[in-house]
XYZ file of C-alpha atoms in Angstrom:
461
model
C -139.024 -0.037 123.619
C -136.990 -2.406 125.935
C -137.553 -6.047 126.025
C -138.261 -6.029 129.766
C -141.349 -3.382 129.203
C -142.375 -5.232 126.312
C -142.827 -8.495 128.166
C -144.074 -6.457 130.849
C -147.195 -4.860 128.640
C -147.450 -8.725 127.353
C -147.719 -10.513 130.407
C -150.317 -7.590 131.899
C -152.199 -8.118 128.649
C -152.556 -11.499 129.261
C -153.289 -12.061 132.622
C -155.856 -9.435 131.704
C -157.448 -10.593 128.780
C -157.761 -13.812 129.981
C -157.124 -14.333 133.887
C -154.120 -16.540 133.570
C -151.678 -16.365 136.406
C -148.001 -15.270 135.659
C -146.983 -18.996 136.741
C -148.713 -20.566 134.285
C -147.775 -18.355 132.401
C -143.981 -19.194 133.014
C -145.045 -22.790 133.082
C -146.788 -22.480 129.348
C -143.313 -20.672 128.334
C -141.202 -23.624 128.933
C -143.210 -25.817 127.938
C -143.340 -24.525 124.433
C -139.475 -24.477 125.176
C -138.882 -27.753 124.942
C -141.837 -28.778 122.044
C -141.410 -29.405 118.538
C -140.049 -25.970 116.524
C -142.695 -22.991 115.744
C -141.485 -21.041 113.002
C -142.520 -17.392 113.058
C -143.923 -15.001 110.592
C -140.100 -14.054 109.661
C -139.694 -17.741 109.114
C -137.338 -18.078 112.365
C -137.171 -21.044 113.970
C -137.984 -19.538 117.212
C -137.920 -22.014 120.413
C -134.848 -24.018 119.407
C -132.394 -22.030 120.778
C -134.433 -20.307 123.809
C -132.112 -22.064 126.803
C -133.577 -23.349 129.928
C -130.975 -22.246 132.475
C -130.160 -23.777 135.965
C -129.948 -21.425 139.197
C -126.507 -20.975 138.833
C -125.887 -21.279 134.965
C -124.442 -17.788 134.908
C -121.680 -17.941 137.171
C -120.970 -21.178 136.188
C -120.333 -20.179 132.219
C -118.243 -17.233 133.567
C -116.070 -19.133 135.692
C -115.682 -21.669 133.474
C -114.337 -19.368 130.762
C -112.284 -17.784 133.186
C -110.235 -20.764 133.782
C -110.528 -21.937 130.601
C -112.617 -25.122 130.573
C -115.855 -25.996 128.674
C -118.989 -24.126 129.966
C -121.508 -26.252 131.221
C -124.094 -27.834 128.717
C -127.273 -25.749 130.361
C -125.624 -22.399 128.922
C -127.170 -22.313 125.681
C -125.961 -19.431 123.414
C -129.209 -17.005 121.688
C -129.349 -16.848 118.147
C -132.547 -15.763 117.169
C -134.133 -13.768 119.475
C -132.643 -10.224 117.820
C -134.488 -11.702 114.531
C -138.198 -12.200 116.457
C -139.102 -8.417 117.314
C -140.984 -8.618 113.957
C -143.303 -11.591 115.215
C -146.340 -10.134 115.596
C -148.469 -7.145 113.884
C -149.685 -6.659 117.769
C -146.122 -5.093 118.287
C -147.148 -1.832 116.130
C -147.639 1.141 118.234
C -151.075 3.168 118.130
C -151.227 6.777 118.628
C -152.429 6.234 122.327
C -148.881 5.058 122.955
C -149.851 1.479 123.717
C -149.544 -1.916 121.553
C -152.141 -0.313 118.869
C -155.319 -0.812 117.436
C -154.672 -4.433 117.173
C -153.137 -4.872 120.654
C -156.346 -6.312 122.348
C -158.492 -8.888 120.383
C -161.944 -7.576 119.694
C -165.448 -9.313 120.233
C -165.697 -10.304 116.807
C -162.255 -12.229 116.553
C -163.046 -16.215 116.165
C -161.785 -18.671 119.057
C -159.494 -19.528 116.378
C -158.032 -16.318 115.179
C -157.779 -15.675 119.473
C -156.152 -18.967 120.507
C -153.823 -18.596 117.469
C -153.024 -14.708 118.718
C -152.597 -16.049 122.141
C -150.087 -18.654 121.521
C -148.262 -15.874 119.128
C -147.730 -14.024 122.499
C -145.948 -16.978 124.422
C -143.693 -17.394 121.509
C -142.830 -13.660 121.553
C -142.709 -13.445 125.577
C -140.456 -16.607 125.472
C -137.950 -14.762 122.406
C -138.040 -11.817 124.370
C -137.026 -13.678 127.667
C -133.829 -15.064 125.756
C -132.700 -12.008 124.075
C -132.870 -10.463 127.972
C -130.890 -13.872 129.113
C -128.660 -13.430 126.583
C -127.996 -9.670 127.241
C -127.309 -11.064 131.564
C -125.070 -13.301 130.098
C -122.726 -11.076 128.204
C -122.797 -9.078 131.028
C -122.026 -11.445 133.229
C -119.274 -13.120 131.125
C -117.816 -9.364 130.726
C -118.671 -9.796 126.622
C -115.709 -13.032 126.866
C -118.282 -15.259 125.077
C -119.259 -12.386 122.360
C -116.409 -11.089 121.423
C -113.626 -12.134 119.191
C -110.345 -13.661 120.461
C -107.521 -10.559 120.944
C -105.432 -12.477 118.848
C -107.653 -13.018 115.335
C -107.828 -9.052 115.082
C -104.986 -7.454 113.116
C -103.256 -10.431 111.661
C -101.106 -11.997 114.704
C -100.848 -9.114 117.277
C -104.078 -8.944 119.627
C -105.418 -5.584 120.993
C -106.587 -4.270 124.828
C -106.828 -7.675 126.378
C -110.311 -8.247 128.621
C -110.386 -7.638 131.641
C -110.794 -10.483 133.953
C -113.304 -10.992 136.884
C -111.749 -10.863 140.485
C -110.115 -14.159 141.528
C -107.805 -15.382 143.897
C -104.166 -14.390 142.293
C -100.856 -15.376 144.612
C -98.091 -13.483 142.636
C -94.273 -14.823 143.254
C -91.151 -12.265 142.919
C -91.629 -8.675 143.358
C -88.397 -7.305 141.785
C -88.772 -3.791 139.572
C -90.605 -5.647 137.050
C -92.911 -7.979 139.414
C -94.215 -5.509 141.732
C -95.476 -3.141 139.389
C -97.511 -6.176 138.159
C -98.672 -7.173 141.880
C -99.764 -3.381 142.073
C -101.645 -3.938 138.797
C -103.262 -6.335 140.056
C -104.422 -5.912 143.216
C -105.481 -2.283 141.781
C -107.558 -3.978 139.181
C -109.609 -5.974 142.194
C -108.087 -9.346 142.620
C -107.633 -11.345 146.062
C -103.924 -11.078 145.897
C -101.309 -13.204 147.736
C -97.584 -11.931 147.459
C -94.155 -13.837 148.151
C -91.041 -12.683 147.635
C -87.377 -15.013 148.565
C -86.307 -11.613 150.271
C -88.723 -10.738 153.017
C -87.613 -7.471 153.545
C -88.493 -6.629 149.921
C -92.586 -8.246 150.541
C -92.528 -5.684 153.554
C -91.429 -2.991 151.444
C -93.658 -3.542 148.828
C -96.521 -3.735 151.743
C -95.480 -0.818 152.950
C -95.486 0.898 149.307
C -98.999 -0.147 149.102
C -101.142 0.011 152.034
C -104.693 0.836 149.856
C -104.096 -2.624 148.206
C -105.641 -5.766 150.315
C -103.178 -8.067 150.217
C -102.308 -11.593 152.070
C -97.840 -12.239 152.476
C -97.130 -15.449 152.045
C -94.116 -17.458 153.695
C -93.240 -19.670 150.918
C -94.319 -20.441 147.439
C -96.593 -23.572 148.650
C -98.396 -21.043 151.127
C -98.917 -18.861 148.497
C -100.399 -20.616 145.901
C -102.611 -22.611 148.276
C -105.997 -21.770 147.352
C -105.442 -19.686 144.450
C -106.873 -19.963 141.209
C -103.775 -18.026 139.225
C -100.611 -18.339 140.229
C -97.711 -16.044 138.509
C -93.744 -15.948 138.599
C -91.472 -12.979 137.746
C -87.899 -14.360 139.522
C -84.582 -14.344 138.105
C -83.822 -17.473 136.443
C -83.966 -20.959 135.537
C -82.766 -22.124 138.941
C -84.758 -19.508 140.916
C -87.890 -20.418 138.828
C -87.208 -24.068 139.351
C -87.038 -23.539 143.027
C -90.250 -21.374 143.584
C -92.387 -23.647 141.284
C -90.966 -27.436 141.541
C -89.377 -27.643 144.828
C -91.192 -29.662 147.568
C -92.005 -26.577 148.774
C -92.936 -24.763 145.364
C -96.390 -23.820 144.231
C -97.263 -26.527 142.471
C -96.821 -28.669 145.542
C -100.563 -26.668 146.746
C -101.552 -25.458 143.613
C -105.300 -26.858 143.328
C -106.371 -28.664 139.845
C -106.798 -26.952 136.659
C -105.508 -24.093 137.843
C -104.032 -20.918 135.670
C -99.949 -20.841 135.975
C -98.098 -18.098 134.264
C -94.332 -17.336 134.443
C -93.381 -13.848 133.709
C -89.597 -14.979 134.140
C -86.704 -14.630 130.827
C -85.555 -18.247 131.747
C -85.067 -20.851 128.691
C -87.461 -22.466 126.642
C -86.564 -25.616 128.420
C -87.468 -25.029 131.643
C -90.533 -23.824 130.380
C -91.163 -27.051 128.433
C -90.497 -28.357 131.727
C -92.921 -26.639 133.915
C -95.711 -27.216 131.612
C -94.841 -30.996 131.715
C -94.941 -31.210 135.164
C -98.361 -29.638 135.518
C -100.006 -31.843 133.131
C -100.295 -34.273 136.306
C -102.817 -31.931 137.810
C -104.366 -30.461 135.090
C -103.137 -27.042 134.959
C -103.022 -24.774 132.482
C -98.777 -23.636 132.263
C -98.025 -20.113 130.265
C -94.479 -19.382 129.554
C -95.397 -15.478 129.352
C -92.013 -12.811 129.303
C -92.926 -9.600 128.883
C -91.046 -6.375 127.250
C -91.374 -2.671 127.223
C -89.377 -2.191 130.367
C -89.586 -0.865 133.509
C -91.959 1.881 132.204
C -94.324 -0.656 130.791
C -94.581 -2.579 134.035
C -95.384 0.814 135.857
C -97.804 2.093 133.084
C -99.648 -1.167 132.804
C -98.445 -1.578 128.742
C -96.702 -4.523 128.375
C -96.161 -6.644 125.505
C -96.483 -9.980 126.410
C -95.605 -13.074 124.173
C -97.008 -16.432 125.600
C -96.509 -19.756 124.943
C -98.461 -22.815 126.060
C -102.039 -24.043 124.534
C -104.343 -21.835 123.073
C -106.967 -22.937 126.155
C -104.165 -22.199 128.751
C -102.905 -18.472 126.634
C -106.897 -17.767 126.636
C -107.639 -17.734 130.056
C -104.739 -15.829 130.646
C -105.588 -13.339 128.761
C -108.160 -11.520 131.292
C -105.309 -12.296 133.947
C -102.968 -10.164 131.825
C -105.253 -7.703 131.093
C -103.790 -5.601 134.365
C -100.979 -4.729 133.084
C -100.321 -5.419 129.150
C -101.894 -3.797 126.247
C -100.671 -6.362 123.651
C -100.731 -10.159 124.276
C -99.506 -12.363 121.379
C -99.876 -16.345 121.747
C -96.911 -17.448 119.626
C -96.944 -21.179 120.224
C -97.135 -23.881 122.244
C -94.582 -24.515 125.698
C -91.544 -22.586 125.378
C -92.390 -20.278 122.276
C -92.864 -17.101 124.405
C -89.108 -17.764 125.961
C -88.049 -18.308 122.165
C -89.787 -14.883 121.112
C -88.296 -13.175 123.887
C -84.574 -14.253 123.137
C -85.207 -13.218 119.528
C -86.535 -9.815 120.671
C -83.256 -9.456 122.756
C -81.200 -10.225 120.231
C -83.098 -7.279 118.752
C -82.345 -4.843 121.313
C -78.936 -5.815 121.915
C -78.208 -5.006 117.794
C -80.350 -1.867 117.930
C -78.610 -0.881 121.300
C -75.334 -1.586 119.742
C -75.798 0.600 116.560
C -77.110 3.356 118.516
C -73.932 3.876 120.731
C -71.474 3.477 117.624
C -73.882 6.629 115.942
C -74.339 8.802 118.820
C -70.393 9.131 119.504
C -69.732 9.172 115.644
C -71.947 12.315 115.485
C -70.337 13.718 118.836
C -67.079 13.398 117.188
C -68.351 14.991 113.895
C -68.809 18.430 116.042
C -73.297 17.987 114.904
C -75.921 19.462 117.174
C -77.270 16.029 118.476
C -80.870 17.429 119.079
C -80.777 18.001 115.316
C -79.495 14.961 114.341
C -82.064 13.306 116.719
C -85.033 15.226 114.733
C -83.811 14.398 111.452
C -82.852 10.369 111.835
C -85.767 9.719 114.283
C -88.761 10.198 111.850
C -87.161 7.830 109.153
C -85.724 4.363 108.640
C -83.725 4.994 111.626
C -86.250 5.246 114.554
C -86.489 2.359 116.999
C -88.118 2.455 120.605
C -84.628 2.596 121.588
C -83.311 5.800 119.721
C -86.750 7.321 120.977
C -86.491 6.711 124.785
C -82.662 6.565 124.970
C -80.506 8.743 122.647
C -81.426 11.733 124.908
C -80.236 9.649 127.750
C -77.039 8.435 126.501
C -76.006 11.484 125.142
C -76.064 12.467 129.139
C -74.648 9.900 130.535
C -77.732 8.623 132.237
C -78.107 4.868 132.822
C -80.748 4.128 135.417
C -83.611 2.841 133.290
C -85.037 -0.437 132.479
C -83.380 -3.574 132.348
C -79.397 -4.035 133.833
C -76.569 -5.197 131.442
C -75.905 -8.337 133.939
C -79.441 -9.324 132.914
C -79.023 -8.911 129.252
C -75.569 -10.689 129.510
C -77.985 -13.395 131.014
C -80.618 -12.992 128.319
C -78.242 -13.186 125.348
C -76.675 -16.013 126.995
C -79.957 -17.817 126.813
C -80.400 -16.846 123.272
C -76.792 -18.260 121.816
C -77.458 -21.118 124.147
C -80.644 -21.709 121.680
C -79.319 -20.700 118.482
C -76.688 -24.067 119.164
C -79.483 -26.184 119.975
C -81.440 -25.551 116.990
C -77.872 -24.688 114.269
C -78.753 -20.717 114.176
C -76.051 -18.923 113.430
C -75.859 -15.166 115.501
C -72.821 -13.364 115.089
C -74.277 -9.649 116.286
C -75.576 -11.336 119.178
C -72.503 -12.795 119.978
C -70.651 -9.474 119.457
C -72.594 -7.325 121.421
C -72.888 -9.959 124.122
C -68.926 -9.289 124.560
C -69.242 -5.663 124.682
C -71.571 -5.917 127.922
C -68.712 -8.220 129.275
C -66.513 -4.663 128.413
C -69.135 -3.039 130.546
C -69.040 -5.357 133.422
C -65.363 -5.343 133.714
C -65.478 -1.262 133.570
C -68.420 -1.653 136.967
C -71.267 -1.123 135.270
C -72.992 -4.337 135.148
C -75.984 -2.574 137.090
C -76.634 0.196 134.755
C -79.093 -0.021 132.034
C -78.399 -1.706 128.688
C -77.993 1.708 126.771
C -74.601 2.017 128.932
C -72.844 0.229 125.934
C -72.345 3.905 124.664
C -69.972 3.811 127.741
C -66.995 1.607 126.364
C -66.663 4.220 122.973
C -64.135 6.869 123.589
C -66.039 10.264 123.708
C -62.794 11.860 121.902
C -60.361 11.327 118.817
C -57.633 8.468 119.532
C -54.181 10.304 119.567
C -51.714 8.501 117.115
């Protein structure tokens, strides 16, 4: 039966049995609340943990854990209240469908054994109460409270990220990447604010979307005014610089304690930077760069890796939930711009390798589609041999990231690897090949156009 109709039946019985109003009733409840402990017949300490909530207790946990900050002291988690169902031989059912034999006291019970039974009943009514609070409260919280963090399930990498409840979001940039995000988000509920440094790209993306409530800002500082989550996706360090820490950036209006996250490649410096800076007004920075392309950002399946404190990374997380399907907190400020150069470095290699193997086997006279099927199921297979060998075999070079961005991207990564003594030959390599491809004019195309600068045919001696 469901705790509501069980307290229901209780409270009739009572009021019944005995002519006791349902507020005194309530009043006898909390009462016992906040008295010494009554252990029941499972031996459970029953009334310790029963919380005695204010008006707005709900809401306030929730939007505290949104944004990250300690939930207020009159949100009392329930333990024990699963544990209590077996409190009293009253609960057994009779054959009439009600509490039983034994669910009213006959005339031949003692005051004693009554009284005794009676104060049994507020114990149970008063478990049953907080296993129904703490039911409103997951819901209410969207599970946040009950469920384990993303990131403690499967080693390092988290899983579906929760979805967050609607809040004020101004998002900042709405390039290929960015306003697939803003989509995202509005889609997923969220008071949304957009700016863009181009205005004619805000009214195109306005015009994209008209089923999406929206509010254009004028400048960064209009934009973040008022908002509780404020997220970048520009170009680089100086763009990002200019949008966030100018006089007229965001954090010139951004409120306190606020949620910041930069979706920007930019260096782990400026990142370090940015999360100085808002330490002034409490808010909580995330250096956050995302991969899986331009398909990812229009699927909603991003990878995101995140740097910044854990308290900052976890209310982001609901944030995120729009439009990634992994997020991974690597470190603190400037770890997820670190992670990010290494996974370029990545692509660039893979990229690199994959170019040199398709014209090698166009040169060997092989069917490509076979070769394809035969390399891509073993050691061989990357994300970019599945989503681009078909692609560069045809020439095609209008997907995903542009090679002036990954010249930017490496450039960030050797810039790193000096700071901290790395050494990166490959990267270095490869980074000069895209400088081939720039001088041939194709710095716009898509990173796989590396394929371009191998001749397609034997070199004539």
């Amino acid at each position: 039966m469901e705790p509501q109709a069980v307290a229901a039946r209780l409270l009739k019985w009572r009021r019944t049995s005995t002519g006791t109003s349902p507020a005194t009733i309530a009043s006898e409840s909390a009462s016992q609340s906040r008295q010494s402990p009554v252990r029941c017949s499972a031996g459970i300490d029953c009334t310790t943990s029963i919380p005695t909530p204010t008006k707005d207790s709900h809401s306030a946990k929730r939007t505290s854990e949104m944004r990250g900050q300690p939930a207020p002291a009159n949100t009392v988690s329930v333990k024990n209240a699963n544990i209590c169902w077996n409190l009293s031989p009253r609960l057994s059912v009779g054959n009439s469908g009600g509490f039983g034999s034994t669910a009213m006291t006959s005339a031949n019970t003692s005051a004693g054994q009554n009284a005794n039974f009676a104060r049994r009943e507020i114990i149970l009514v008063q478990c049953i109460i907080a296993h129904s609070h703490a039911m409103a409260c997951t819901w209410l919280q969207g599970g946040l409270a009950q469920l384990p963090k993303p990131d403690m399930i499967g080693g390092m990498t988290d899983h579906t990220p929760l979805a967050a409840a609607p809040a004020n979001v101004s998002f900042l940039g709405l390039g290929v990447m960015g306003g697939a995000m803003a989509r995202h988000l509005g889609n997923a509920g969220h008071r949304l604010t957009i700016y863009n440094r181009t205005p004619a790209r805000a009214e195109a993306w306005l015009a994209a979307h008209p089923g999406i409530v929206v509010r254009s800002a004028s400048s960064p500082a209009e934009a973040a005014d008022g908002a509780d989550v404020v997220i970048t996706c520009v170009g680089n360090d100086d763009d990002l610089a200019d949008v966030v820490l100018s006089p007229n950036g965001a954090f010139s209006t951004l409120r306190r304690g606020a949620l910041f996250i930069d979706h920007t490649t930019v260096s782990a410096r400026i990142a370090r930077q940015i999360a100085v800076e808002g330490r002034d007004k409490e808010l909580l920075c995330v250096d956050a760069p995302v991969t899986g392309g331009q398909s990812g950002a229009e699927n909603g399946t991003l990878a995101i890796m995140c740097g910044g404190s854990a308290k900052a990374v976890d209310a982001a997380r609901p944030v995120l939930a729009a439009y990634a399907k992994r997020v991974v907190h690597v470190g603190k400020s400037g770890a997820g711009q670190t992670a990010k150069m290494a996974n370029q470095m990545c692509i660039a290699g893979a990229t690199a390798g994959l170019a040199e193997a398709i014209r090698f086997a166009q040169l060997a006279h092989l069917d490509l589609d076979k070769v394809f099927e035969a390399i891509s199921g073993g050691a061989a297979q990357s994300w970019q041999m599945d989503n681009r060998f078909h692609t560069m075999v045809k020439d095609e070079f209008d997907f995903g990231l542009a090679v002036d961005l990954m010249r930017k991207d490496l450039g960030l990564a050797m810039d790193e690897a000096r700071t901290i003594g790395a050494s990166v030959p490959v990267t270095a390599l490869v980074d000069q090949f895209y400088v081939d491809i720039q001088a041939m004019g194709h710095g716009r195309e898509d990173t796989s156009a590396l394929i371009r600068r191998l001749p397609r045919r034997k070199a004539v001696k």
